[in-house]
Amino acid sequence: MTNRRAVVWGASGGVGRAFVEALVASGEFGTIYAGSRSPGDEAEGTVRPFAFDLLDEASIAAGARSIAAGGPIDLTVIATGMLHDGQMVRPEKSFAALTADAMVAAYRINAVGPALIAKHMIDALPRARRSVVAALSARVGSIGDNRLGGWHSYRASKAAMNMVLANLAIELRRTRPHAIAIGLHPGTVDTRLSAPFRRNLSSGQLASPAESVRRLMAVIARLDESSSGKVLSWDGSEILP
Ligand SMILES: NC(=O)c1ccc[n+]([C@@H]2O[C@H](COP(=O)([O-])OP(=O)(O)OC[C@H]3O[C@@H](n4cnc5c(N)ncnc54)[C@H](OP(=O)(O)O)[C@@H]3O)[C@@H](O)[C@H]2O)c1
């Protein structure tokens, strides 16, 4: 049995759940920690559920501590994120629709949350062997790629998260030289998050969570230290800031 360990933060989401399933199926990890706001109590096979809320740093710290107690973590996947919350936050089509509260809420989930997870996971990363911290980003977080505008809060919060990852990569280089921090764009994936926004997609543009994660796992497998701090798409191509 392998003693490699992985953790998925956001295991209740479409992409996060598919990551847990793919990690189990790979047989490469002896323990897979699956974090969400409302986890089940029971460990199942190699999967160990734990609770956290991105809006509660103490819960993130407690989650990271319980994970680290089992030994170093080889793969950290941050699969949380928010485009709309069904109430206050929805992707803005114009500046007239922008509100401070919705923008801050998007930042709390998409930028601050992953930064806090990174803060509390650093001590759990192995010093002497390769490890990966992969956070789900989005192509729309690229300033250089932005031709359509709109979705102000989501775009800006993902751009901020990408900066957090670039900074994490620099800090890790000093203390954990074999650790790789990476942003991943999963494509347009059939999940709760994308459900209201698929009308104009042509066929073949919507991936299942399993298919997206299969491709992202292949990208993760090929990463080396030179990729750290970058954002890559599901096909392995770099998305420039
Ligand atoms: N789907 C796409 O087409 C697409 C495209 C580009 C990028 N992405 C990115 O991919 C990532 C995964 O998205 P998805 O499509 O899988 O969306 P999803 O199904 O809506 O999953 C979002 C996840 O974030 C979690 N989350 C939200 N707020 C939280 C909080 N306060 N504390 C803890 N967890 C919280 C959700 O937990 P609950 O289950 O408790 O709500 C859920 O696990 C996101 O970062 C998204 O921006 C997705």
GROMACS .gro file of C-alpha atoms and ligand atoms in nm:
model
  289
    1MET     CA    1   0.000   0.000   0.000
    2THR     CA    2   0.138   0.342  -0.095
    3ASN     CA    3   0.187   0.598   0.183
    4ARG     CA    4   0.136   0.897  -0.048
    5ARG     CA    5  -0.136   1.132   0.068
    6ALA     CA    6  -0.364   1.374  -0.112
    7VAL     CA    7  -0.621   1.628   0.001
    8VAL     CA    8  -0.909   1.783  -0.190
    9TRP     CA    9  -1.054   2.103  -0.044
   10GLY     CA   10  -1.402   2.143  -0.192
   11ALA     CA   11  -1.479   1.772  -0.231
   12SER     CA   12  -1.855   1.839  -0.253
   13GLY     CA   13  -1.826   2.036  -0.578
   14GLY     CA   14  -1.853   1.897  -0.929
   15VAL     CA   15  -1.480   1.915  -1.002
   16GLY     CA   16  -1.375   1.837  -0.642
   17ARG     CA   17  -1.586   1.520  -0.622
   18ALA     CA   18  -1.444   1.402  -0.955
   19PHE     CA   19  -1.093   1.463  -0.820
   20VAL     CA   20  -1.160   1.246  -0.515
   21GLU     CA   21  -1.298   0.969  -0.738
   22ALA     CA   22  -1.003   0.991  -0.978
   23LEU     CA   23  -0.749   0.988  -0.696
   24VAL     CA   24  -0.913   0.679  -0.545
   25ALA     CA   25  -0.925   0.507  -0.884
   26SER     CA   26  -0.558   0.589  -0.954
   27GLY     CA   27  -0.451   0.373  -0.658
   28GLU     CA   28  -0.157   0.611  -0.614
   29PHE     CA   29  -0.262   0.741  -0.273
   30GLY     CA   30  -0.295   0.550   0.052
   31THR     CA   31  -0.506   0.829   0.206
   32ILE     CA   32  -0.724   1.090   0.039
   33TYR     CA   33  -0.863   1.364   0.265
   34ALA     CA   34  -1.189   1.506   0.131
   35GLY     CA   35  -1.285   1.844   0.278
   36SER     CA   36  -1.620   2.019   0.248
   37ARG     CA   37  -1.865   2.228   0.449
   38SER     CA   38  -2.090   1.928   0.524
   39PRO     CA   39  -1.888   1.606   0.505
   40GLY     CA   40  -2.018   1.265   0.606
   41ASP     CA   41  -1.867   1.121   0.924
   42GLU     CA   42  -1.753   0.790   0.789
   43ALA     CA   43  -1.418   0.710   0.630
   44GLU     CA   44  -1.475   0.502   0.317
   45GLY     CA   45  -1.184   0.298   0.186
   46THR     CA   46  -0.893   0.539   0.145
   47VAL     CA   47  -1.113   0.852   0.176
   48ARG     CA   48  -1.118   1.049   0.502
   49PRO     CA   49  -1.379   1.328   0.517
   50PHE     CA   50  -1.317   1.649   0.710
   51ALA     CA   51  -1.505   1.976   0.759
   52PHE     CA   52  -1.399   2.331   0.680
   53ASP     CA   53  -1.553   2.659   0.570
   54LEU     CA   54  -1.350   2.905   0.364
   55LEU     CA   55  -1.509   3.189   0.560
   56ASP     CA   56  -1.373   3.050   0.889
   57GLU     CA   57  -0.993   3.047   0.909
   58ALA     CA   58  -0.996   2.848   1.233
   59SER     CA   59  -1.176   2.564   1.053
   60ILE     CA   60  -0.915   2.569   0.775
   61ALA     CA   61  -0.633   2.561   1.032
   62ALA     CA   62  -0.800   2.273   1.219
   63GLY     CA   63  -0.852   2.080   0.892
   64ALA     CA   64  -0.490   2.130   0.788
   65ARG     CA   65  -0.368   2.023   1.134
   66SER     CA   66  -0.568   1.701   1.129
   67ILE     CA   67  -0.442   1.623   0.779
   68ALA     CA   68  -0.079   1.698   0.864
   69ALA     CA   69  -0.099   1.468   1.167
   70GLY     CA   70  -0.110   1.173   0.927
   71GLY     CA   71   0.218   1.272   0.757
   72PRO     CA   72   0.330   1.492   0.466
   73ILE     CA   73   0.087   1.568   0.183
   74ASP     CA   74   0.200   1.498  -0.172
   75LEU     CA   75  -0.095   1.652  -0.357
   76THR     CA   76  -0.320   1.936  -0.242
   77VAL     CA   77  -0.614   2.020  -0.468
   78ILE     CA   78  -0.811   2.338  -0.397
   79ALA     CA   79  -1.134   2.284  -0.590
   80THR     CA   80  -1.347   2.544  -0.416
   81GLY     CA   81  -1.483   2.847  -0.596
   82MET     CA   82  -1.787   3.063  -0.658
   83LEU     CA   83  -1.931   3.237  -0.965
   84HIS     CA   84  -2.281   3.287  -0.826
   85ASP     CA   85  -2.444   3.210  -0.492
   86GLY     CA   86  -2.807   3.206  -0.600
   87GLN     CA   87  -2.870   3.528  -0.406
   88MET     CA   88  -2.639   3.827  -0.386
   89VAL     CA   89  -2.352   3.718  -0.610
   90ARG     CA   90  -2.408   3.674  -0.979
   91PRO     CA   91  -2.171   3.749  -1.267
   92GLU     CA   92  -2.208   4.116  -1.358
   93LYS     CA   93  -2.272   4.212  -1.720
   94SER     CA   94  -2.201   4.581  -1.655
   95PHE     CA   95  -2.041   4.806  -1.394
   96ALA     CA   96  -2.391   4.923  -1.305
   97ALA     CA   97  -2.454   4.576  -1.160
   98LEU     CA   98  -2.142   4.578  -0.942
   99THR     CA   99  -2.183   4.594  -0.565
  100ALA     CA  100  -1.913   4.608  -0.301
  101ASP     CA  101  -2.075   4.329  -0.099
  102ALA     CA  102  -2.089   4.085  -0.393
  103MET     CA  103  -1.735   4.171  -0.498
  104VAL     CA  104  -1.599   4.115  -0.148
  105ALA     CA  105  -1.793   3.787  -0.123
  106ALA     CA  106  -1.633   3.664  -0.447
  107TYR     CA  107  -1.288   3.764  -0.320
  108ARG     CA  108  -1.344   3.589   0.012
  109ILE     CA  109  -1.421   3.260  -0.165
  110ASN     CA  110  -1.201   3.277  -0.476
  111ALA     CA  111  -0.888   3.457  -0.353
  112VAL     CA  112  -0.876   3.480   0.026
  113GLY     CA  113  -0.996   3.123   0.087
  114PRO     CA  114  -0.729   2.952  -0.128
  115ALA     CA  115  -0.463   3.184   0.023
  116LEU     CA  116  -0.565   3.073   0.374
  117ILE     CA  117  -0.558   2.706   0.271
  118ALA     CA  118  -0.206   2.756   0.133
  119LYS     CA  119  -0.102   2.934   0.454
  120HIS     CA  120  -0.208   2.639   0.667
  121MET     CA  121  -0.091   2.364   0.428
  122ILE     CA  122   0.271   2.477   0.384
  123ASP     CA  123   0.392   2.297   0.696
  124ALA     CA  124   0.233   1.974   0.570
  125LEU     CA  125   0.432   1.971   0.244
  126PRO     CA  126   0.727   1.732   0.228
  127ARG     CA  127   1.070   1.896   0.227
  128ALA     CA  128   1.267   1.630   0.045
  129ARG     CA  129   1.033   1.510  -0.232
  130ARG     CA  130   0.803   1.649  -0.498
  131SER     CA  131   0.465   1.783  -0.396
  132VAL     CA  132   0.194   1.980  -0.577
  133VAL     CA  133  -0.051   2.244  -0.458
  134ALA     CA  134  -0.304   2.283  -0.740
  135ALA     CA  135  -0.581   2.543  -0.719
  136LEU     CA  136  -0.869   2.555  -0.964
  137SER     CA  137  -0.844   2.884  -1.148
  138ALA     CA  138  -1.026   3.000  -1.462
  139ARG     CA  139  -0.921   3.130  -1.801
  140VAL     CA  140  -1.132   3.440  -1.740
  141GLY     CA  141  -0.888   3.536  -1.462
  142SER     CA  142  -0.630   3.617  -1.730
  143ILE     CA  143  -0.600   3.992  -1.797
  144GLY     CA  144  -0.418   3.928  -2.127
  145ASP     CA  145  -0.691   3.692  -2.247
  146ASN     CA  146  -0.981   3.923  -2.157
  147ARG     CA  147  -1.164   4.025  -2.473
  148LEU     CA  148  -1.528   4.011  -2.361
  149GLY     CA  149  -1.522   4.188  -2.024
  150GLY     CA  150  -1.803   4.134  -1.776
  151TRP     CA  151  -1.808   3.899  -1.475
  152HIS     CA  152  -1.611   4.169  -1.291
  153SER     CA  153  -1.601   4.013  -0.944
  154TYR     CA  154  -1.526   3.659  -1.062
  155ARG     CA  155  -1.258   3.765  -1.311
  156ALA     CA  156  -1.088   3.999  -1.064
  157SER     CA  157  -1.099   3.744  -0.779
  158LYS     CA  158  -0.948   3.472  -1.000
  159ALA     CA  159  -0.675   3.714  -1.118
  160ALA     CA  160  -0.604   3.782  -0.749
  161MET     CA  161  -0.588   3.409  -0.676
  162ASN     CA  162  -0.340   3.366  -0.961
  163MET     CA  163  -0.119   3.630  -0.797
  164VAL     CA  164  -0.147   3.447  -0.464
  165LEU     CA  165  -0.024   3.130  -0.639
  166ALA     CA  166   0.268   3.315  -0.800
  167ASN     CA  167   0.369   3.444  -0.457
  168LEU     CA  168   0.324   3.100  -0.303
  169ALA     CA  169   0.556   2.954  -0.568
  170ILE     CA  170   0.826   3.209  -0.481
  171GLU     CA  171   0.800   3.144  -0.109
  172LEU     CA  172   0.795   2.766  -0.155
  173ARG     CA  173   1.110   2.783  -0.370
  174ARG     CA  174   1.296   2.905  -0.060
  175THR     CA  175   1.163   2.654   0.192
  176ARG     CA  176   1.022   2.360  -0.006
  177PRO     CA  177   1.220   2.357  -0.334
  178HIS     CA  178   1.042   2.045  -0.460
  179ALA     CA  179   0.694   2.189  -0.407
  180ILE     CA  180   0.501   2.312  -0.710
  181ALA     CA  181   0.217   2.566  -0.685
  182ILE     CA  182  -0.006   2.568  -0.990
  183GLY     CA  183  -0.334   2.717  -1.110
  184LEU     CA  184  -0.550   2.493  -1.330
  185HIS     CA  185  -0.825   2.590  -1.573
  186PRO     CA  186  -1.061   2.291  -1.601
  187GLY     CA  187  -1.238   2.402  -1.922
  188THR     CA  188  -1.613   2.456  -1.915
  189VAL     CA  189  -1.735   2.174  -1.697
  190ASP     CA  190  -2.085   2.040  -1.631
  191THR     CA  191  -2.126   2.149  -1.266
  192ARG     CA  192  -2.353   2.369  -1.052
  193LEU     CA  193  -2.118   2.660  -1.117
  194SER     CA  194  -2.152   2.658  -1.497
  195ALA     CA  195  -2.518   2.543  -1.512
  196PRO     CA  196  -2.680   2.886  -1.574
  197PHE     CA  197  -2.426   2.994  -1.839
  198ARG     CA  198  -2.417   2.730  -2.109
  199ARG     CA  199  -2.668   2.858  -2.362
  200ASN     CA  200  -2.410   2.973  -2.618
  201LEU     CA  201  -2.182   2.671  -2.598
  202SER     CA  202  -2.131   2.469  -2.912
  203SER     CA  203  -2.132   2.091  -2.884
  204GLY     CA  204  -1.811   1.949  -2.746
  205GLN     CA  205  -1.738   2.263  -2.540
  206LEU     CA  206  -1.881   2.120  -2.218
  207ALA     CA  207  -1.671   1.856  -2.043
  208SER     CA  208  -1.797   1.615  -1.780
  209PRO     CA  209  -1.624   1.656  -1.441
  210ALA     CA  210  -1.462   1.312  -1.486
  211GLU     CA  211  -1.322   1.402  -1.829
  212SER     CA  212  -1.193   1.741  -1.712
  213VAL     CA  213  -1.026   1.585  -1.408
  214ARG     CA  214  -0.873   1.305  -1.617
  215ARG     CA  215  -0.700   1.573  -1.823
  216LEU     CA  216  -0.601   1.781  -1.520
  217MET     CA  217  -0.448   1.475  -1.352
  218ALA     CA  218  -0.237   1.421  -1.664
  219VAL     CA  219  -0.125   1.786  -1.645
  220ILE     CA  220  -0.039   1.747  -1.274
  221ALA     CA  221   0.160   1.430  -1.344
  222ARG     CA  222   0.382   1.615  -1.595
  223LEU     CA  223   0.454   1.922  -1.377
  224ASP     CA  224   0.804   2.005  -1.268
  225GLU     CA  225   0.945   2.289  -1.058
  226SER     CA  226   0.979   2.515  -1.365
  227SER     CA  227   0.597   2.531  -1.389
  228SER     CA  228   0.551   2.655  -1.034
  229GLY     CA  229   0.353   2.979  -1.011
  230LYS     CA  230   0.192   2.939  -1.354
  231VAL     CA  231  -0.167   2.879  -1.460
  232LEU     CA  232  -0.219   2.590  -1.703
  233SER     CA  233  -0.524   2.486  -1.898
  234TRP     CA  234  -0.666   2.130  -1.908
  235ASP     CA  235  -0.461   2.065  -2.225
  236GLY     CA  236  -0.137   2.163  -2.052
  237SER     CA  237  -0.100   2.496  -2.234
  238GLU     CA  238  -0.001   2.798  -2.026
  239ILE     CA  239  -0.255   3.076  -1.966
  240LEU     CA  240  -0.057   3.396  -1.941
  241PRO     CA  241  -0.148   3.649  -1.671
  242LIG     N1  242  -1.737   2.449  -1.394
  242LIG     C1  243  -1.669   2.524  -1.478
  242LIG     O1  244  -1.706   2.535  -1.597
  242LIG     C2  245  -1.545   2.597  -1.435
  242LIG     C3  246  -1.474   2.671  -1.530
  242LIG     C4  247  -1.359   2.740  -1.491
  242LIG     C5  248  -1.315   2.731  -1.359
  242LIG     N2  249  -1.386   2.658  -1.269
  242LIG     C6  250  -1.337   2.656  -1.131
  242LIG     O2  251  -1.331   2.522  -1.084
  242LIG     C7  252  -1.350   2.519  -0.942
  242LIG     C8  253  -1.456   2.414  -0.908
  242LIG     O3  254  -1.580   2.458  -0.959
  242LIG     P1  255  -1.704   2.359  -0.984
  242LIG     O4  256  -1.741   2.379  -1.125
  242LIG     O5  257  -1.673   2.224  -0.932
  242LIG     O6  258  -1.814   2.434  -0.893
  242LIG     P2  259  -1.913   2.376  -0.784
  242LIG     O7  260  -1.967   2.243  -0.825
  242LIG     O8  261  -2.007   2.488  -0.760
  242LIG     O9  262  -1.818   2.356  -0.656
  242LIG     C9  263  -1.774   2.463  -0.578
  242LIG    C10  264  -1.713   2.410  -0.452
  242LIG    O10  265  -1.671   2.522  -0.370
  242LIG    C11  266  -1.719   2.498  -0.239
  242LIG     N3  267  -1.738   2.618  -0.159
  242LIG    C12  268  -1.803   2.732  -0.193
  242LIG     N4  269  -1.805   2.816  -0.089
  242LIG    C13  270  -1.741   2.753   0.014
  242LIG    C14  271  -1.710   2.787   0.149
  242LIG     N5  272  -1.748   2.902   0.203
  242LIG     N6  273  -1.642   2.699   0.223
  242LIG    C15  274  -1.605   2.578   0.173
  242LIG     N7  275  -1.631   2.540   0.046
  242LIG    C16  276  -1.698   2.627  -0.031
  242LIG    C17  277  -1.854   2.428  -0.260
  242LIG    O11  278  -1.898   2.370  -0.139
  242LIG     P3  279  -2.055   2.341  -0.111
  242LIG    O12  280  -2.084   2.211  -0.184
  242LIG    O13  281  -2.063   2.330   0.035
  242LIG    O14  282  -2.131   2.458  -0.168
  242LIG    C18  283  -1.812   2.326  -0.366
  242LIG    O15  284  -1.743   2.220  -0.306
  242LIG    C19  285  -1.387   2.663  -0.902
  242LIG    O16  286  -1.273   2.728  -0.853
  242LIG    C20  287  -1.430   2.725  -1.033
  242LIG    O17  288  -1.412   2.865  -1.033
  242LIG    C21  289  -1.500   2.590  -1.302
   0.00000   0.00000   0.00000
